[in-house]
Amino acid sequence: MTNIKNIGRFCMNDSKGYILNDARPEKVDSIYNDLIKTVVETYKYQLQSDLHSVYIRGSIPRGLGIPGVSDLDTLCITNKELKEIDLDWSKKAEREINEDFVDVNGVEMSFFHLDHICNTTRFSIIPFMIKTHSICVYGEDLRDQLPSFKADKSLANEHIINLKNNIEQAKEDLRGNEDKEDILDCCVWIMKIIIRAGLALVMEEEKQYTRDLYPAYEAFSRYYPEKKEKMLQAFEYAINPIENTDELITYLNNMGEWMIEASEEWLLLHNPHKERNMLI
């Protein structure tokens, strides 16, 4: 069982309030070098000229990777629309890489077309992640071509707009589910969503952003002390997921419903038309 620790930090902002990217190539522990090289070579071999660039994001390029615990999240940018590319190989490649490298909890390969990254005036999570949380490990680095982002309502909206659907989907996936790994994955997934949505509810006041769970939990709790214990429970579920679907559904029917109500109030104030992607 993983103990709850005060791990993580808020992103730094510049003097104008724009989020700074603290990911650096030199922060990547050398223990991950062979893994990153293997992932890049896999992308290059499979995609050939369709490959534009590859990024890694998350704790590892920020120097916060924990061997055997952290994931290696990769973003692959393609020169062609995804529907024009055969990506059937990717899941098998993920499994094989995960079997060969035990220094990470898992490797995620994800794909996005170049046009969808660069051509936007509205908030989109992948350009945001590339700009603020990633390093380029192959190809042309797009970060300087992307807009800067603030911890404002357009970013908060990303974590709030689909909260109701996410919670309803989680409950549906948990009901009658007897697949242990599927239940654990669902538990971690929805609890991370709830914690980050908690931060989003107070982002306009905090003017800070993090994907790290502990500082997000702390920020939410400062504004909603009466819900601190319930959010702490979400944190515990996220790092120590459980198989008891009845317990999880009960939590989602309680704290989950409160979060839905709070998110609807936030949307009414900040995004009354419920735009999926708000103007930056």
Coordinates of C-alpha atoms in Angstrom, one line a residue:
M1 CA 0.0 0.0 0.0
T2 CA 1.3 3.4 -1.0
N3 CA 1.3 6.0 1.8
I4 CA -0.1 9.5 1.3
K5 CA 2.7 12.0 0.9
N6 CA 2.9 15.6 0.2
I7 CA 4.4 15.1 -3.3
G8 CA 4.1 17.4 -6.2
R9 CA 4.0 21.1 -6.8
F10 CA 2.2 23.8 -8.7
C11 CA 3.4 24.9 -12.1
M12 CA 5.4 28.1 -12.0
N13 CA 3.9 31.2 -13.6
D14 CA 5.8 34.1 -15.2
S15 CA 5.3 37.7 -14.3
K16 CA 2.3 37.9 -16.6
G17 CA 0.7 34.8 -15.2
Y18 CA 1.5 32.4 -18.0
I19 CA 2.4 28.8 -17.0
L20 CA 6.0 28.0 -17.3
N21 CA 7.2 24.6 -18.5
D22 CA 9.6 23.1 -15.9
A23 CA 10.2 19.9 -17.9
R24 CA 13.8 19.6 -19.2
P25 CA 15.8 16.9 -21.0
E26 CA 18.5 17.1 -18.3
K27 CA 15.9 16.3 -15.6
V28 CA 15.2 12.9 -17.1
D29 CA 16.9 10.2 -15.0
S30 CA 19.3 8.1 -17.0
I31 CA 17.5 5.0 -15.9
Y32 CA 14.8 5.9 -18.4
N33 CA 17.1 6.5 -21.4
D34 CA 16.9 3.1 -23.0
L35 CA 13.1 3.0 -22.6
I36 CA 12.7 6.4 -24.3
K37 CA 15.0 5.4 -27.1
T38 CA 13.0 2.2 -27.6
V39 CA 9.7 4.1 -27.8
V40 CA 11.1 6.6 -30.3
E41 CA 12.6 3.9 -32.5
T42 CA 9.2 2.1 -32.4
Y43 CA 7.4 5.2 -33.6
K44 CA 10.0 5.8 -36.3
Y45 CA 9.9 2.2 -37.6
Q46 CA 6.1 2.0 -37.7
L47 CA 5.3 5.5 -39.0
Q48 CA 8.2 6.3 -41.2
S49 CA 7.5 9.6 -43.1
D50 CA 4.1 9.9 -41.3
L51 CA 5.9 10.8 -38.1
H52 CA 6.4 14.5 -37.3
S53 CA 7.6 14.5 -33.6
V54 CA 7.5 12.7 -30.3
Y55 CA 7.1 14.2 -26.8
I56 CA 7.2 12.8 -23.3
R57 CA 5.2 14.4 -20.5
G58 CA 4.4 14.0 -16.9
S59 CA 6.6 13.4 -13.9
I60 CA 9.6 11.9 -15.7
P61 CA 10.7 15.0 -17.8
R62 CA 10.1 17.1 -14.7
G63 CA 12.6 15.1 -12.7
L64 CA 9.9 13.7 -10.4
G65 CA 9.8 10.1 -11.8
I66 CA 9.7 7.3 -9.3
P67 CA 11.1 4.0 -10.7
G68 CA 8.4 1.3 -10.9
V69 CA 5.6 3.8 -10.0
S70 CA 5.7 6.6 -12.7
D71 CA 4.2 6.1 -16.1
L72 CA 5.9 7.2 -19.4
D73 CA 3.3 9.2 -21.2
T74 CA 4.2 9.8 -24.8
L75 CA 2.6 12.1 -27.4
C76 CA 3.2 11.3 -31.1
I77 CA 2.4 14.0 -33.7
T78 CA 1.7 12.7 -37.2
N79 CA 1.9 14.4 -40.6
K80 CA -1.3 12.6 -41.8
E81 CA -4.8 12.4 -40.4
L82 CA -5.0 9.4 -38.0
K83 CA -7.8 7.8 -40.1
E84 CA -5.3 7.6 -43.0
I85 CA -2.7 5.7 -40.8
D86 CA -2.6 2.1 -39.6
L87 CA -2.2 2.3 -35.9
D88 CA -3.3 -1.3 -35.1
W89 CA 0.3 -2.1 -34.0
S90 CA 0.3 0.4 -31.1
K91 CA -1.4 -1.7 -28.4
K92 CA 0.9 -4.7 -29.0
A93 CA 3.9 -2.4 -29.0
E94 CA 2.8 -1.0 -25.6
R95 CA 2.5 -4.4 -24.1
E96 CA 5.9 -5.6 -25.4
I97 CA 7.6 -2.4 -24.1
N98 CA 5.9 -2.7 -20.8
E99 CA 7.1 -6.3 -20.5
D100 CA 10.7 -5.4 -21.3
F101 CA 11.0 -2.3 -19.0
V102 CA 10.1 -2.6 -15.3
D103 CA 11.3 0.9 -14.4
V104 CA 8.0 2.4 -15.2
N105 CA 4.4 1.5 -14.2
G106 CA 3.4 1.6 -17.9
V107 CA 4.0 3.2 -21.3
E108 CA 1.2 5.1 -23.1
M109 CA 1.4 5.8 -26.8
S110 CA -1.0 8.4 -28.1
F111 CA -1.4 9.9 -31.5
F112 CA -2.5 13.4 -32.8
H113 CA -2.5 15.0 -36.2
L114 CA -0.3 18.1 -36.7
D115 CA -3.1 20.3 -37.9
H116 CA -5.1 19.7 -34.7
I117 CA -2.1 20.8 -32.6
C118 CA -1.2 24.0 -34.2
N119 CA -4.4 25.4 -35.6
T120 CA -6.4 26.5 -32.6
T121 CA -7.5 29.7 -30.8
R122 CA -9.5 27.7 -28.3
F123 CA -8.2 25.7 -25.4
S124 CA -7.2 22.2 -26.2
I125 CA -5.6 19.8 -23.8
I126 CA -2.9 18.3 -26.0
P127 CA -1.4 21.6 -27.2
F128 CA -1.5 22.7 -23.6
M129 CA 0.3 19.6 -22.4
I130 CA 3.0 20.0 -25.1
K131 CA 3.5 23.6 -24.2
T132 CA 3.5 23.3 -20.4
H133 CA 4.4 19.8 -19.4
S134 CA 6.5 18.1 -22.1
I135 CA 9.9 17.8 -23.8
C136 CA 10.5 17.0 -27.5
V137 CA 12.5 13.8 -27.8
Y138 CA 12.3 13.5 -31.6
G139 CA 11.5 15.7 -34.6
E140 CA 10.5 19.4 -34.8
D141 CA 9.7 20.9 -31.5
L142 CA 6.4 22.7 -31.7
R143 CA 6.4 24.3 -28.3
D144 CA 7.5 27.8 -29.5
Q145 CA 4.7 27.8 -32.1
L146 CA 2.0 27.2 -29.5
P147 CA 0.2 29.9 -27.5
S148 CA 1.0 30.5 -23.9
F149 CA -1.6 29.4 -21.3
K150 CA -2.8 30.8 -17.9
A151 CA -4.4 29.0 -15.0
D152 CA -7.8 30.6 -15.9
K153 CA -11.3 29.5 -16.7
S154 CA -10.5 28.1 -20.2
L155 CA -8.1 25.6 -18.5
A156 CA -10.5 25.0 -15.6
N157 CA -13.3 24.3 -18.0
E158 CA -11.3 21.4 -19.5
H159 CA -11.5 19.6 -16.1
I160 CA -15.2 20.5 -15.4
I161 CA -17.1 20.4 -18.7
N162 CA -17.2 16.6 -18.8
L163 CA -17.2 15.8 -15.1
K164 CA -20.9 14.7 -15.0
N165 CA -20.4 12.4 -18.0
N166 CA -17.2 11.0 -16.5
I167 CA -18.8 10.2 -13.2
E168 CA -21.9 8.6 -14.8
Q169 CA -19.6 6.6 -17.1
A170 CA -17.5 5.4 -14.1
K171 CA -20.7 4.2 -12.3
E172 CA -21.8 2.4 -15.4
D173 CA -18.5 0.7 -15.8
L174 CA -18.4 -0.4 -12.2
R175 CA -21.9 -1.9 -11.9
G176 CA -21.7 -5.6 -12.1
N177 CA -18.0 -5.5 -13.1
E178 CA -16.0 -8.6 -12.0
D179 CA -12.8 -7.8 -13.8
K180 CA -10.3 -6.9 -11.0
E181 CA -7.9 -4.9 -13.2
D182 CA -10.7 -3.1 -15.0
I183 CA -12.2 -2.0 -11.6
L184 CA -8.8 -0.8 -10.3
D185 CA -8.1 1.1 -13.5
C186 CA -11.6 2.8 -13.4
C187 CA -11.1 3.7 -9.7
V188 CA -7.8 5.5 -10.4
W189 CA -9.1 7.1 -13.5
I190 CA -12.2 8.7 -12.0
M191 CA -10.6 9.7 -8.7
K192 CA -7.9 11.6 -10.5
I193 CA -10.6 13.3 -12.5
I194 CA -12.5 14.3 -9.3
I195 CA -9.3 15.7 -7.6
R196 CA -8.3 17.7 -10.7
A197 CA -11.9 19.0 -11.1
G198 CA -11.7 20.1 -7.4
L199 CA -8.7 22.3 -8.2
A200 CA -10.5 23.6 -11.3
L201 CA -13.4 24.8 -9.2
V202 CA -11.0 27.2 -7.4
M203 CA -8.6 27.9 -10.2
E204 CA -10.0 31.4 -10.9
E205 CA -9.1 32.2 -7.3
E206 CA -5.8 30.3 -7.0
K207 CA -4.4 31.4 -10.4
Q208 CA -2.3 28.2 -10.2
Y209 CA -2.3 24.9 -12.0
T210 CA -0.9 21.4 -11.3
R211 CA -1.7 17.9 -12.4
D212 CA -0.1 16.6 -9.2
L213 CA -2.8 15.2 -6.9
Y214 CA -1.7 16.3 -3.5
P215 CA -1.4 20.1 -4.1
A216 CA -4.7 19.9 -6.0
Y217 CA -6.3 18.3 -3.0
E218 CA -4.9 20.9 -0.7
A219 CA -6.0 23.8 -2.8
F220 CA -9.6 22.5 -3.0
S221 CA -9.7 21.9 0.7
R222 CA -8.7 25.5 1.5
Y223 CA -11.9 26.7 -0.1
Y224 CA -14.2 23.7 0.8
P225 CA -13.0 22.6 4.2
E226 CA -16.3 20.8 4.9
K227 CA -15.4 18.5 1.9
K228 CA -11.8 18.0 2.8
E229 CA -12.2 14.5 4.2
K230 CA -14.2 13.4 1.2
M231 CA -11.6 14.7 -1.2
L232 CA -8.9 13.0 0.9
Q233 CA -10.8 9.8 0.3
A234 CA -10.6 10.4 -3.4
F235 CA -6.8 10.8 -3.0
E236 CA -6.6 7.6 -1.1
Y237 CA -8.6 5.7 -3.8
A238 CA -6.4 7.2 -6.5
I239 CA -3.1 5.9 -5.0
N240 CA -4.5 2.8 -3.4
P241 CA -7.4 1.7 -5.6
I242 CA -9.9 -0.8 -4.3
E243 CA -12.0 -3.6 -5.9
N244 CA -15.1 -3.0 -3.9
T245 CA -17.5 -1.6 -6.6
D246 CA -20.3 -1.1 -4.1
E247 CA -18.1 1.2 -2.0
L248 CA -16.9 3.1 -5.0
I249 CA -20.4 3.6 -6.4
T250 CA -21.6 4.8 -3.0
Y251 CA -18.7 7.4 -3.0
L252 CA -19.6 8.5 -6.5
N253 CA -23.3 8.8 -5.5
N254 CA -22.2 11.0 -2.5
M255 CA -19.2 13.1 -3.2
G256 CA -19.5 12.6 -6.9
E257 CA -23.0 14.1 -7.0
W258 CA -21.8 17.0 -4.9
M259 CA -19.0 17.6 -7.4
I260 CA -21.5 17.5 -10.3
E261 CA -23.7 20.1 -8.5
A262 CA -20.6 22.3 -7.9
S263 CA -19.5 22.0 -11.5
E264 CA -22.9 22.9 -12.8
E265 CA -22.8 26.1 -10.6
W266 CA -19.3 26.9 -12.0
L267 CA -20.5 26.4 -15.6
L268 CA -23.5 28.6 -15.0
L269 CA -21.1 31.4 -13.9
H270 CA -18.2 30.9 -16.2
N271 CA -19.4 29.0 -19.2
P272 CA -23.2 29.2 -19.4
H273 CA -23.4 28.0 -23.0
K274 CA -21.3 24.9 -22.0
E275 CA -18.7 25.3 -24.8
R276 CA -16.5 22.3 -24.9
N277 CA -13.4 24.4 -25.8
M278 CA -13.3 28.0 -24.6
L279 CA -11.4 30.8 -26.2
I280 CA -7.8 31.1 -24.8

